[in-house]
Amino acid sequence: MSDSNHQTLSTVDGNTFVAMCLARAGVDRMFGVVGIPVTSLANRSVGLGIRFIAFHNEQSAGYAASAYGYLTGRPGILLTVSGPGCVHGLAGLSNATVNTWPMVLISGSSDQKEMGRGDFQELDQIEAVKPFSKYSAKATDITKIPSCVFSVLDWAVSGRPGGCYLDLPTDVLHQTISDTEAQKLIDDAESCRNKELIAKPIVQHSEIEKAAALLRKAERPLIVFGKGAAFSRAENALKNLVERTGIPFLPTPMGKGLLPDNHELAATAARSLAIGKCDVALIVGARLNWLLHFGEPPKWSKDVKFILVDVDKEEIELRKPCLGLVGDATKVVEMIHKEIKDDPFCLGKSHPWVEALSKKSKENVLKMEAQLAKDVVPFNFMTPMRIIRDAILQLGSPAPIVVSEGANTMDVGRSVLVQTEPRTRLDAGTWGTMGVGLGYCIAAAVASPERLVVAVEGDSGFGFSAMEVETLVRYQLPVVVIVFNNGGVYGGDRRNPEEITGPYKEDPAPTSFVPGASYHLLIEAFGGKGYLVGTPDELKSALTESFSARKPAVINVTIDPYAGAESGRMQHKN
């Protein structure tokens, strides 16, 4: 009997072995929804020091894993069951890949010998993830687990970061090997990890000289940076370059905060002028996609020269800039700064370009502040957004992480809310993904426990993941969710009388929800704190109380259902 006990203690099964590999690789957090065949894997991971955050829905857990990858620079891990669990997880995996954030989806799968026979939750998951994954690995035997685990983690952060997939068949999770062999296999796999895969490309000095010369000769230079620069931790390098050269800068929505929005060289409030008139644009960690109007006229000048800094050579080949610098954003910006430092130049406040942007920014800010100054009740979008902005700014540093999704709510919030610190804004991103809100909140609270998390959500965006307020309460995360409740997508029923015809004309409009929905009661069902507000004083009081409590809360803000407008692509009116 003692022999069999000894034998049991000295073997590990596939579940434990995967957990051991993840722990060895430095994984410290995992998000997911457990069930057959991965419940044991979650429990073993927890036993080895990996915090498991259990969700209600794989989509939200996947969005959390993707944002965690962005905020920490290490792959976010999503664990799902097979078949439909894997399919639901594709929302997060695809979001990570499009946003270029490192993430690994790990799914259990059917017993290999039963494949093709209609096994429980059977799906060819390797095939299913192909459009959304940089790299996939299937552990066909327990001995293959270490090399598979390390390879997906390495691929997720190599080159342009993105989503990877690890497939764990049920039979492999139930196989066993001796503890001694397990340790040896992990050691061997770790020593074989592909260091070249993780290495960043090195830019030639001659290219850096060209970049510096282009900026030096420019009459109207502009520095644009995005979430790729945020992922690279390029804030100090950018600050040094901007302040040495006096070149104005423009962040993309999630690049906001790398340099403070209220910096004197920020051109956000004069965006149209900045991109329309600049003659040389240094684009750092941002793609010339729809968010930047593809770098084409009429938004940009037809003569603008782009210097594109990107970690991915293919991205540069696709955009065909005047000059492409393949490399890590921080390193490249540091090299440009060093080159300019040796032969310095600075535009200065009286430079015509700096003056023009400063003048336009001040005009546009004054116009917006005049709108924001009015207390409009029933609330429009501007009044509560101003109150929220002021409450967030009063908190100082460390600044809260702001999560923003919705149509009007996100559009208005992007203009009004002020980011002063890096990686403190998460929104619908490159793919314009709705439903990310609660997943992002949970990732932010787990990744940055010293920061409050404030979500500013439209009621439609909130509805995608609203059940995860229970997850907030269960883990007691410091998240305050503010719901702009205007009774629907863009607002209530917006149809003209002639549109209301046909046999189902008595049905609510496709854009409308139940008016006056009590979203604040949802969190109270789980023991969290809910607030219903409709006036400036009520909102101020709710924000003061919930921000200081740092406990899960939902503030249901009643908005005039006719205050919003239909919104798809980002509208920039400045």
Coordinates of C-alpha atoms in Angstrom, one line a residue:
M1 CA 0.0 0.0 0.0
S2 CA 2.8 2.4 0.8
D3 CA 4.4 1.5 -2.6
S4 CA 1.2 2.5 -4.5
N5 CA 0.9 5.7 -2.4
H6 CA 4.5 6.5 -3.3
Q7 CA 3.8 5.8 -6.9
T8 CA 0.8 8.1 -6.9
L9 CA 2.7 10.9 -5.3
S10 CA 5.6 10.7 -7.8
T11 CA 3.4 11.0 -11.0
V12 CA 1.7 13.9 -12.6
D13 CA -1.1 14.0 -15.0
G14 CA -1.5 16.3 -18.1
N15 CA -3.5 18.9 -16.2
T16 CA -0.8 19.3 -13.5
F17 CA 1.9 19.2 -16.1
V18 CA 0.4 22.1 -18.1
A19 CA 0.1 24.1 -14.8
M20 CA 3.8 23.3 -14.0
C21 CA 4.9 24.6 -17.4
L22 CA 2.8 27.8 -17.2
A23 CA 4.2 28.5 -13.7
R24 CA 7.8 27.9 -14.9
A25 CA 7.2 30.3 -17.8
G26 CA 6.2 33.0 -15.3
V27 CA 2.4 33.0 -16.0
D28 CA 0.8 34.6 -12.9
R29 CA -2.8 35.2 -14.0
M30 CA -5.4 33.2 -16.0
F31 CA -8.9 34.1 -17.1
G32 CA -11.6 31.7 -18.1
V33 CA -14.7 29.5 -17.7
V34 CA -14.0 26.0 -16.4
G35 CA -15.8 22.7 -17.1
I36 CA -14.9 19.3 -18.6
P37 CA -12.1 18.7 -19.4
V38 CA -10.1 21.7 -17.9
T39 CA -11.5 22.2 -14.4
S40 CA -8.6 20.3 -12.9
L41 CA -6.1 22.4 -14.9
A42 CA -7.5 25.6 -13.4
N43 CA -7.3 24.1 -9.8
R44 CA -3.7 22.8 -10.4
S45 CA -2.7 26.2 -11.7
V46 CA -4.1 27.9 -8.6
G47 CA -2.2 25.5 -6.4
L48 CA 1.0 26.5 -8.2
G49 CA 0.5 30.2 -7.5
I50 CA -1.4 31.3 -10.7
R51 CA -4.4 33.5 -9.9
F52 CA -7.5 32.2 -11.8
I53 CA -10.3 34.7 -12.5
A54 CA -13.4 32.8 -13.3
F55 CA -16.0 34.5 -15.6
H56 CA -19.6 33.8 -16.6
N57 CA -18.8 34.0 -20.3
E58 CA -15.7 33.1 -22.4
Q59 CA -16.1 36.2 -24.5
S60 CA -15.6 38.5 -21.5
A61 CA -12.8 36.3 -20.2
G62 CA -11.1 36.5 -23.6
Y63 CA -11.4 40.3 -23.7
A64 CA -9.9 40.3 -20.2
A65 CA -7.0 38.1 -21.4
S66 CA -6.3 40.3 -24.4
A67 CA -6.3 43.6 -22.3
Y68 CA -4.1 41.9 -19.7
G69 CA -1.5 41.1 -22.4
Y70 CA -1.5 44.8 -23.4
L71 CA -1.3 46.2 -19.9
T72 CA 1.5 43.9 -18.7
G73 CA 3.4 43.1 -21.9
R74 CA 3.1 39.4 -21.1
P75 CA 0.6 37.1 -22.8
G76 CA -2.8 37.1 -21.3
I77 CA -4.1 33.5 -20.8
L78 CA -7.7 32.4 -21.5
L79 CA -8.8 28.9 -20.5
T80 CA -11.9 27.4 -22.1
V81 CA -13.6 24.1 -22.5
S82 CA -13.8 22.4 -25.9
G83 CA -16.1 23.1 -28.8
P84 CA -18.4 26.0 -28.0
G85 CA -16.1 27.2 -25.2
C86 CA -13.3 27.5 -27.8
V87 CA -15.6 29.3 -30.3
H88 CA -16.7 31.8 -27.6
G89 CA -13.0 32.3 -26.8
L90 CA -12.3 33.4 -30.4
A91 CA -13.9 36.8 -29.6
G92 CA -11.0 37.6 -27.3
L93 CA -8.4 35.9 -29.5
S94 CA -9.4 37.8 -32.6
N95 CA -9.6 41.1 -30.6
A96 CA -6.0 40.5 -29.3
T97 CA -4.7 39.7 -32.8
V98 CA -6.3 42.8 -34.5
N99 CA -5.1 45.0 -31.6
T100 CA -1.7 43.3 -31.7
W101 CA -1.8 42.3 -28.1
P102 CA -0.2 39.1 -26.8
M103 CA -2.6 36.4 -25.7
V104 CA -2.9 32.7 -25.6
L105 CA -6.2 30.8 -25.8
I106 CA -5.9 27.4 -24.2
S107 CA -8.8 25.0 -24.8
G108 CA -9.5 21.4 -23.9
S109 CA -10.5 19.3 -26.9
S110 CA -12.1 15.9 -27.7
D111 CA -10.4 12.6 -27.1
Q112 CA -8.1 12.1 -30.1
K113 CA -9.3 8.6 -30.8
E114 CA -12.9 9.7 -30.8
M115 CA -12.4 12.6 -33.3
G116 CA -14.7 12.3 -36.3
R117 CA -17.2 10.1 -34.5
G118 CA -19.3 12.9 -32.9
D119 CA -17.6 13.1 -29.6
F120 CA -18.8 15.5 -26.8
Q121 CA -18.2 19.1 -27.9
E122 CA -16.2 17.9 -30.9
L123 CA -14.6 20.5 -33.1
D124 CA -11.4 20.7 -35.2
Q125 CA -10.2 23.6 -33.1
I126 CA -6.8 24.0 -34.8
E127 CA -8.7 24.7 -38.0
A128 CA -11.3 26.9 -36.3
V129 CA -8.7 29.3 -34.8
K130 CA -6.6 29.7 -38.0
P131 CA -8.0 33.1 -39.1
F132 CA -7.5 34.6 -35.6
S133 CA -4.2 33.1 -34.5
K134 CA -0.6 33.8 -35.2
Y135 CA 0.5 30.3 -34.2
S136 CA -1.2 27.2 -32.9
A137 CA 0.1 24.1 -31.2
K138 CA -1.6 20.8 -30.3
A139 CA -0.1 18.6 -27.5
T140 CA -0.8 15.2 -29.1
D141 CA 1.0 13.4 -26.1
I142 CA 1.8 14.4 -22.5
T143 CA 5.5 14.6 -23.4
K144 CA 4.8 17.3 -25.9
I145 CA 3.2 19.7 -23.4
P146 CA 6.3 21.7 -22.3
S147 CA 7.4 22.5 -25.9
C148 CA 3.9 23.4 -26.9
V149 CA 3.3 25.7 -23.9
F150 CA 6.6 27.5 -24.3
S151 CA 6.2 27.9 -28.1
V152 CA 2.7 29.6 -27.9
L153 CA 3.9 31.9 -25.1
D154 CA 7.0 32.9 -27.2
W155 CA 5.1 33.3 -30.4
A156 CA 2.5 35.6 -28.7
V157 CA 5.1 38.2 -28.0
S158 CA 7.4 37.8 -31.0
G159 CA 7.5 40.4 -33.7
R160 CA 4.1 42.0 -33.9
P161 CA 2.3 40.6 -30.8
G162 CA -0.9 38.7 -31.2
G163 CA -3.1 35.8 -30.3
C164 CA -1.9 32.1 -30.2
Y165 CA -3.7 28.9 -29.5
L166 CA -2.9 25.8 -27.5
D167 CA -5.0 22.6 -28.0
L168 CA -5.1 20.1 -25.1
P169 CA -7.0 16.9 -26.0
T170 CA -8.9 15.2 -23.1
D171 CA -6.8 12.0 -23.4
V172 CA -3.5 13.9 -23.1
L173 CA -4.8 15.7 -19.9
H174 CA -5.5 12.3 -18.4
Q175 CA -2.1 10.8 -19.3
T176 CA 0.5 10.5 -16.5
I177 CA 4.3 10.6 -16.3
S178 CA 6.7 10.5 -13.4
D179 CA 7.5 13.7 -11.6
T180 CA 11.2 13.2 -12.5
E181 CA 10.5 12.9 -16.2
A182 CA 8.2 15.9 -16.0
Q183 CA 10.9 18.1 -14.5
K184 CA 13.4 16.9 -17.1
L185 CA 11.0 17.6 -20.0
I186 CA 10.4 21.1 -18.7
D187 CA 14.1 21.8 -18.3
D188 CA 14.9 20.4 -21.9
A189 CA 12.0 22.4 -23.4
E190 CA 13.1 25.6 -21.6
S191 CA 16.7 25.3 -22.8
C192 CA 15.4 24.9 -26.4
R193 CA 13.2 28.0 -26.3
N194 CA 13.7 30.0 -29.5
K195 CA 15.5 33.1 -28.3
E196 CA 15.7 34.4 -31.9
L197 CA 11.9 34.5 -32.0
I198 CA 11.8 36.9 -29.1
A199 CA 14.7 39.1 -30.3
K200 CA 13.7 42.5 -31.7
P201 CA 15.1 43.7 -35.1
I202 CA 17.9 46.3 -35.0
V203 CA 17.6 49.5 -37.1
Q204 CA 20.5 50.6 -39.2
H205 CA 22.1 53.9 -38.1
S206 CA 21.9 55.3 -41.6
E207 CA 18.1 55.0 -41.4
I208 CA 18.1 56.9 -38.1
E209 CA 20.1 59.6 -39.7
K210 CA 17.6 59.9 -42.5
A211 CA 14.7 60.1 -40.0
A212 CA 16.5 62.9 -38.1
A213 CA 17.2 64.8 -41.3
L214 CA 13.6 64.6 -42.4
L215 CA 12.4 66.0 -39.1
R216 CA 15.0 68.6 -39.0
K217 CA 14.2 69.9 -42.5
A218 CA 10.4 69.8 -42.0
E219 CA 8.4 73.0 -41.8
R220 CA 5.4 71.3 -40.2
P221 CA 6.5 68.1 -38.4
L222 CA 4.1 66.0 -36.4
I223 CA 4.7 63.0 -34.1
V224 CA 1.8 60.5 -34.0
F225 CA 1.9 57.6 -31.5
G226 CA -0.5 54.7 -30.8
K227 CA -1.0 51.8 -28.5
G228 CA 2.0 50.0 -30.0
A229 CA 4.1 52.7 -28.5
A230 CA 2.2 52.3 -25.2
F231 CA 2.8 48.5 -25.3
S232 CA 6.5 49.2 -25.9
R233 CA 6.6 51.5 -22.8
A234 CA 7.8 54.4 -25.1
E235 CA 6.5 57.2 -22.9
N236 CA 9.9 58.5 -21.6
A237 CA 11.6 58.2 -25.0
L238 CA 8.7 60.1 -26.6
K239 CA 8.7 62.8 -23.9
N240 CA 12.4 63.3 -24.4
L241 CA 12.1 63.6 -28.2
V242 CA 9.0 65.9 -28.1
E243 CA 10.5 68.2 -25.5
R244 CA 13.9 68.4 -27.2
T245 CA 12.6 69.2 -30.6
G246 CA 9.4 71.1 -29.8
I247 CA 7.5 69.0 -32.4
P248 CA 3.7 68.8 -31.7
F249 CA 2.2 65.3 -31.1
L250 CA -1.0 63.5 -31.7
P251 CA -2.0 60.3 -29.9
T252 CA -4.4 57.8 -31.2
P253 CA -7.3 57.1 -28.7
M254 CA -5.4 54.4 -26.7
G255 CA -2.1 56.3 -27.1
K256 CA -3.6 59.0 -25.0
G257 CA -1.7 59.5 -21.7
L258 CA 1.8 58.5 -23.0
L259 CA 2.3 62.2 -22.8
P260 CA -0.4 64.1 -20.8
D261 CA -3.4 65.3 -22.8
N262 CA -2.9 68.7 -21.3
H263 CA 0.8 69.0 -22.5
E264 CA 1.4 72.3 -24.3
L265 CA 2.5 70.5 -27.5
A266 CA -0.6 68.2 -27.6
A267 CA -2.4 68.7 -30.9
T268 CA -5.4 66.5 -30.1
A269 CA -7.8 69.5 -30.0
A270 CA -6.5 70.6 -33.4
R271 CA -6.4 67.1 -35.0
S272 CA -7.8 68.0 -38.4
L273 CA -5.3 70.9 -38.8
A274 CA -2.4 68.8 -37.5
I275 CA -2.9 65.9 -39.9
G276 CA -4.2 68.0 -42.8
K277 CA -1.2 70.4 -42.9
C278 CA 1.8 68.5 -41.6
D279 CA 4.6 67.8 -44.1
V280 CA 6.5 65.2 -42.2
A281 CA 4.8 62.7 -39.8
L282 CA 6.7 60.4 -37.5
I283 CA 4.2 57.5 -36.8
V284 CA 5.3 55.5 -33.8
G285 CA 3.5 52.2 -32.9
A286 CA 0.3 53.2 -34.8
R287 CA -1.0 51.9 -38.1
L288 CA -2.1 54.0 -41.1
N289 CA -5.5 52.3 -41.0
W290 CA -9.0 53.7 -40.6
L291 CA -8.2 55.3 -37.3
L292 CA -5.7 57.5 -39.2
H293 CA -7.6 57.7 -42.4
F294 CA -5.2 55.3 -44.1
G295 CA -2.6 58.2 -44.3
E296 CA -4.3 59.4 -47.5
P297 CA -5.9 62.6 -48.8
P298 CA -8.2 64.4 -48.3
K299 CA -7.5 64.1 -44.5
W300 CA -3.8 64.2 -45.0
S301 CA -1.8 66.3 -47.4
K302 CA -0.9 64.5 -50.6
D303 CA 2.7 65.6 -50.1
V304 CA 3.1 64.4 -46.5
K305 CA 6.2 62.3 -45.9
F306 CA 5.6 59.4 -43.4
I307 CA 8.4 58.0 -41.2
L308 CA 6.8 54.8 -40.0
V309 CA 8.1 53.0 -36.9
D310 CA 6.7 49.5 -36.5
V311 CA 8.0 46.2 -35.1
D312 CA 6.5 44.4 -38.1
K313 CA 8.3 44.6 -41.5
E314 CA 5.1 43.6 -43.4
E315 CA 3.2 46.5 -42.0
I316 CA 5.8 48.9 -43.4
E317 CA 5.8 47.1 -46.7
L318 CA 2.0 47.4 -46.8
R319 CA 2.0 51.2 -46.2
K320 CA 5.0 52.1 -48.4
P321 CA 6.0 55.2 -46.3
C322 CA 8.8 57.6 -47.3
L323 CA 10.9 55.9 -44.6
G324 CA 10.2 52.7 -42.7
L325 CA 12.0 51.8 -39.5
V326 CA 11.5 48.2 -38.4
G327 CA 12.0 47.9 -34.7
D328 CA 10.8 48.3 -31.1
A329 CA 9.2 51.7 -30.7
T330 CA 11.1 52.7 -27.6
K331 CA 14.5 51.7 -29.0
V332 CA 13.9 53.5 -32.3
V333 CA 12.6 56.7 -30.7
E334 CA 15.6 56.7 -28.3
M335 CA 18.0 56.3 -31.3
I336 CA 16.3 59.2 -33.2
H337 CA 16.5 61.3 -30.0
K338 CA 20.2 60.5 -29.6
E339 CA 20.9 61.4 -33.2
I340 CA 19.1 64.8 -32.8
K341 CA 20.8 65.5 -29.5
D342 CA 24.2 65.5 -31.2
D343 CA 23.0 68.3 -33.6
P344 CA 20.0 69.8 -31.7
F345 CA 17.1 71.8 -33.1
C346 CA 13.9 73.0 -31.4
L347 CA 10.8 74.6 -33.1
G348 CA 10.0 76.9 -30.1
K349 CA 6.7 78.3 -29.1
S350 CA 6.8 81.2 -31.6
H351 CA 7.4 78.8 -34.6
P352 CA 4.5 79.4 -37.1
W353 CA 3.5 75.7 -37.0
V354 CA 3.5 75.4 -33.3
E355 CA 1.6 78.7 -33.0
A356 CA -1.0 77.7 -35.5
L357 CA -1.7 74.4 -33.7
S358 CA -1.7 76.1 -30.3
K359 CA -4.2 78.8 -31.5
K360 CA -6.5 76.2 -33.1
S361 CA -6.4 74.0 -30.0
K362 CA -7.3 76.9 -27.7
E363 CA -10.2 77.9 -29.9
N364 CA -11.6 74.4 -30.0
V365 CA -11.1 73.8 -26.3
L366 CA -12.9 77.0 -25.5
K367 CA -15.8 76.0 -27.7
M368 CA -16.0 72.6 -26.0
E369 CA -15.6 74.0 -22.5
A370 CA -18.5 76.4 -23.3
Q371 CA -20.7 73.4 -24.1
L372 CA -19.4 71.5 -21.1
A373 CA -20.0 74.4 -18.7
K374 CA -23.8 74.2 -19.1
D375 CA -25.7 71.9 -16.7
V376 CA -28.2 70.3 -19.0
V377 CA -31.0 68.3 -17.3
P378 CA -32.4 65.8 -18.4
F379 CA -28.7 64.9 -19.1
N380 CA -27.2 65.2 -22.5
F381 CA -23.8 63.4 -22.9
M382 CA -21.6 66.4 -22.2
T383 CA -22.8 67.3 -18.7
P384 CA -22.2 64.0 -17.0
M385 CA -19.0 63.5 -18.9
R386 CA -17.6 66.8 -17.5
I387 CA -18.6 65.8 -14.0
I388 CA -16.9 62.4 -14.5
R389 CA -13.8 64.1 -16.0
D390 CA -13.4 66.4 -13.0
A391 CA -14.0 63.6 -10.5
I392 CA -11.2 61.5 -12.1
L393 CA -8.8 64.4 -12.3
Q394 CA -9.3 65.2 -8.6
L395 CA -8.0 61.7 -7.7
G396 CA -4.5 62.7 -9.0
S397 CA -1.9 59.9 -9.3
P398 CA -2.0 57.0 -9.7
A399 CA -4.7 57.9 -12.2
P400 CA -7.6 55.5 -12.7
I401 CA -7.7 53.3 -15.7
V402 CA -10.6 54.4 -17.8
V403 CA -12.5 51.8 -19.8
S404 CA -14.7 53.3 -22.5
E405 CA -17.2 51.7 -24.9
G406 CA -20.4 52.6 -26.6
A407 CA -21.2 54.8 -29.6
N408 CA -21.9 58.3 -28.4
T409 CA -20.5 57.6 -24.9
M410 CA -17.1 56.6 -26.3
D411 CA -17.0 59.3 -28.9
V412 CA -17.8 62.1 -26.4
G413 CA -15.5 60.5 -23.7
R414 CA -12.6 60.4 -26.1
S415 CA -12.8 64.2 -26.5
V416 CA -13.7 65.1 -22.9
L417 CA -11.9 62.7 -20.6
V418 CA -8.3 63.6 -19.9
Q419 CA -5.5 61.0 -19.8
T420 CA -2.4 62.1 -17.9
E421 CA -0.6 58.7 -17.5
P422 CA 0.3 55.9 -19.9
R423 CA -2.0 52.9 -20.5
T424 CA -4.9 54.4 -18.6
R425 CA -7.4 54.3 -21.5
L426 CA -8.9 51.1 -22.9
D427 CA -11.6 51.4 -25.5
A428 CA -13.2 49.5 -28.5
G429 CA -9.8 49.7 -30.2
T430 CA -8.7 48.9 -33.8
W431 CA -11.6 46.5 -34.4
G432 CA -14.2 48.8 -32.8
T433 CA -15.2 45.9 -30.6
M434 CA -18.4 46.3 -28.5
G435 CA -18.7 44.1 -25.4
V436 CA -15.2 44.6 -24.1
G437 CA -16.1 46.7 -21.1
L438 CA -16.4 44.4 -18.1
G439 CA -13.6 42.1 -19.3
Y440 CA -11.3 45.1 -19.7
C441 CA -12.3 46.4 -16.3
I442 CA -11.4 43.1 -14.6
A443 CA -8.1 42.8 -16.5
A444 CA -7.2 46.3 -15.5
A445 CA -8.0 45.8 -11.8
V446 CA -6.0 42.5 -11.8
A447 CA -3.0 44.0 -13.7
S448 CA -2.9 47.3 -11.8
P449 CA -4.3 46.7 -8.3
E450 CA -3.0 50.1 -7.1
R451 CA -5.3 51.9 -9.6
L452 CA -9.1 52.5 -9.4
V453 CA -10.9 51.3 -12.6
V454 CA -13.6 53.5 -14.0
A455 CA -15.8 52.3 -16.9
V456 CA -17.8 54.8 -18.8
E457 CA -20.2 52.7 -20.8
G458 CA -23.2 53.1 -23.1
D459 CA -26.2 51.0 -22.0
S460 CA -25.8 48.9 -25.2
G461 CA -22.1 48.3 -24.6
F462 CA -22.7 47.4 -21.0
G463 CA -25.4 44.9 -21.9
F464 CA -22.9 42.7 -23.7
S465 CA -21.2 41.7 -20.5
A466 CA -23.3 43.1 -17.7
M467 CA -23.5 39.7 -15.8
E468 CA -19.8 40.1 -15.1
V469 CA -20.7 42.6 -12.4
E470 CA -21.1 39.5 -10.3
T471 CA -17.4 38.7 -11.0
L472 CA -16.5 42.2 -9.8
V473 CA -18.3 41.5 -6.5
R474 CA -16.9 38.0 -6.1
Y475 CA -13.3 39.2 -6.4
Q476 CA -14.0 42.5 -4.7
L477 CA -12.3 44.5 -7.5
P478 CA -12.1 48.3 -7.2
V479 CA -14.2 49.0 -10.3
V480 CA -16.9 51.7 -10.8
V481 CA -19.1 51.1 -13.8
I482 CA -20.9 54.2 -15.0
V483 CA -23.7 53.4 -17.5
F484 CA -25.1 56.1 -19.7
N485 CA -28.7 54.9 -19.9
N486 CA -30.4 56.5 -22.9
G487 CA -32.7 53.6 -23.6
G488 CA -31.0 51.9 -26.6
V489 CA -28.3 51.8 -29.2
Y490 CA -27.6 55.5 -30.0
G491 CA -30.8 56.3 -28.0
G492 CA -34.5 55.3 -28.0
D493 CA -36.8 54.8 -31.0
R494 CA -35.3 57.1 -33.8
R495 CA -37.6 55.9 -36.6
N496 CA -39.6 58.2 -38.8
P497 CA -43.4 57.5 -38.9
E498 CA -43.1 56.1 -42.5
E499 CA -40.5 53.5 -41.3
I500 CA -42.9 52.0 -38.8
T501 CA -44.8 49.6 -41.0
G502 CA -45.4 45.9 -41.6
P503 CA -46.8 43.1 -39.5
Y504 CA -44.4 43.7 -36.6
K505 CA -44.7 47.5 -36.4
E506 CA -45.8 47.2 -32.7
D507 CA -42.5 45.7 -31.8
P508 CA -39.9 48.0 -30.2
A509 CA -37.4 49.6 -32.6
P510 CA -34.3 47.5 -33.3
T511 CA -32.3 50.2 -31.5
S512 CA -34.4 50.5 -28.4
F513 CA -34.3 48.9 -25.0
V514 CA -36.7 48.9 -22.0
P515 CA -36.9 52.6 -21.0
G516 CA -35.6 53.5 -17.6
A517 CA -33.9 50.1 -17.1
S518 CA -32.6 49.7 -13.5
Y519 CA -29.1 48.7 -14.3
H520 CA -27.9 49.8 -10.8
L521 CA -30.1 47.0 -9.3
L522 CA -28.2 44.3 -11.2
I523 CA -25.0 44.7 -9.0
E524 CA -27.1 45.0 -5.8
A525 CA -28.4 41.5 -6.5
F526 CA -24.8 40.3 -5.8
G527 CA -24.0 42.6 -2.9
G528 CA -22.4 45.4 -4.8
K529 CA -23.4 49.1 -4.6
G530 CA -25.8 50.6 -7.1
Y531 CA -26.7 54.3 -7.7
L532 CA -29.5 55.8 -9.8
V533 CA -28.6 59.4 -10.8
G534 CA -30.3 62.1 -13.0
T535 CA -28.9 65.4 -11.8
P536 CA -25.4 66.9 -11.4
D537 CA -25.6 66.8 -7.6
E538 CA -26.7 63.1 -7.6
L539 CA -23.9 62.1 -10.0
K540 CA -21.2 64.1 -8.0
S541 CA -22.3 62.4 -4.8
A542 CA -22.3 58.9 -6.3
L543 CA -18.8 59.5 -7.8
T544 CA -17.4 60.8 -4.5
E545 CA -18.7 57.9 -2.5
S546 CA -17.9 55.1 -5.0
F547 CA -14.4 56.4 -5.8
S548 CA -13.4 56.7 -2.1
A549 CA -14.9 53.2 -1.3
R550 CA -12.9 51.5 -4.1
K551 CA -15.5 48.7 -4.2
P552 CA -17.6 47.3 -7.0
A553 CA -20.3 49.7 -8.0
V554 CA -22.7 50.6 -10.9
I555 CA -23.8 54.2 -11.4
N556 CA -26.9 54.3 -13.6
V557 CA -27.0 57.7 -15.3
T558 CA -30.3 58.6 -16.9
I559 CA -29.6 60.3 -20.2
D560 CA -32.2 62.0 -22.5
P561 CA -33.0 59.3 -25.1
Y562 CA -32.8 61.9 -27.9
A563 CA -29.4 63.3 -26.8
G564 CA -27.3 61.0 -28.9
A565 CA -26.7 60.4 -32.6
E566 CA -25.9 57.4 -34.8
S567 CA -22.2 56.8 -34.8
G568 CA -20.0 54.3 -36.5
R569 CA -16.6 55.5 -37.7
M570 CA -14.9 57.9 -35.4
Q571 CA -16.1 61.5 -35.9
H572 CA -13.5 64.2 -35.5
K573 CA -15.1 67.7 -35.7
N574 CA -12.0 69.8 -34.8

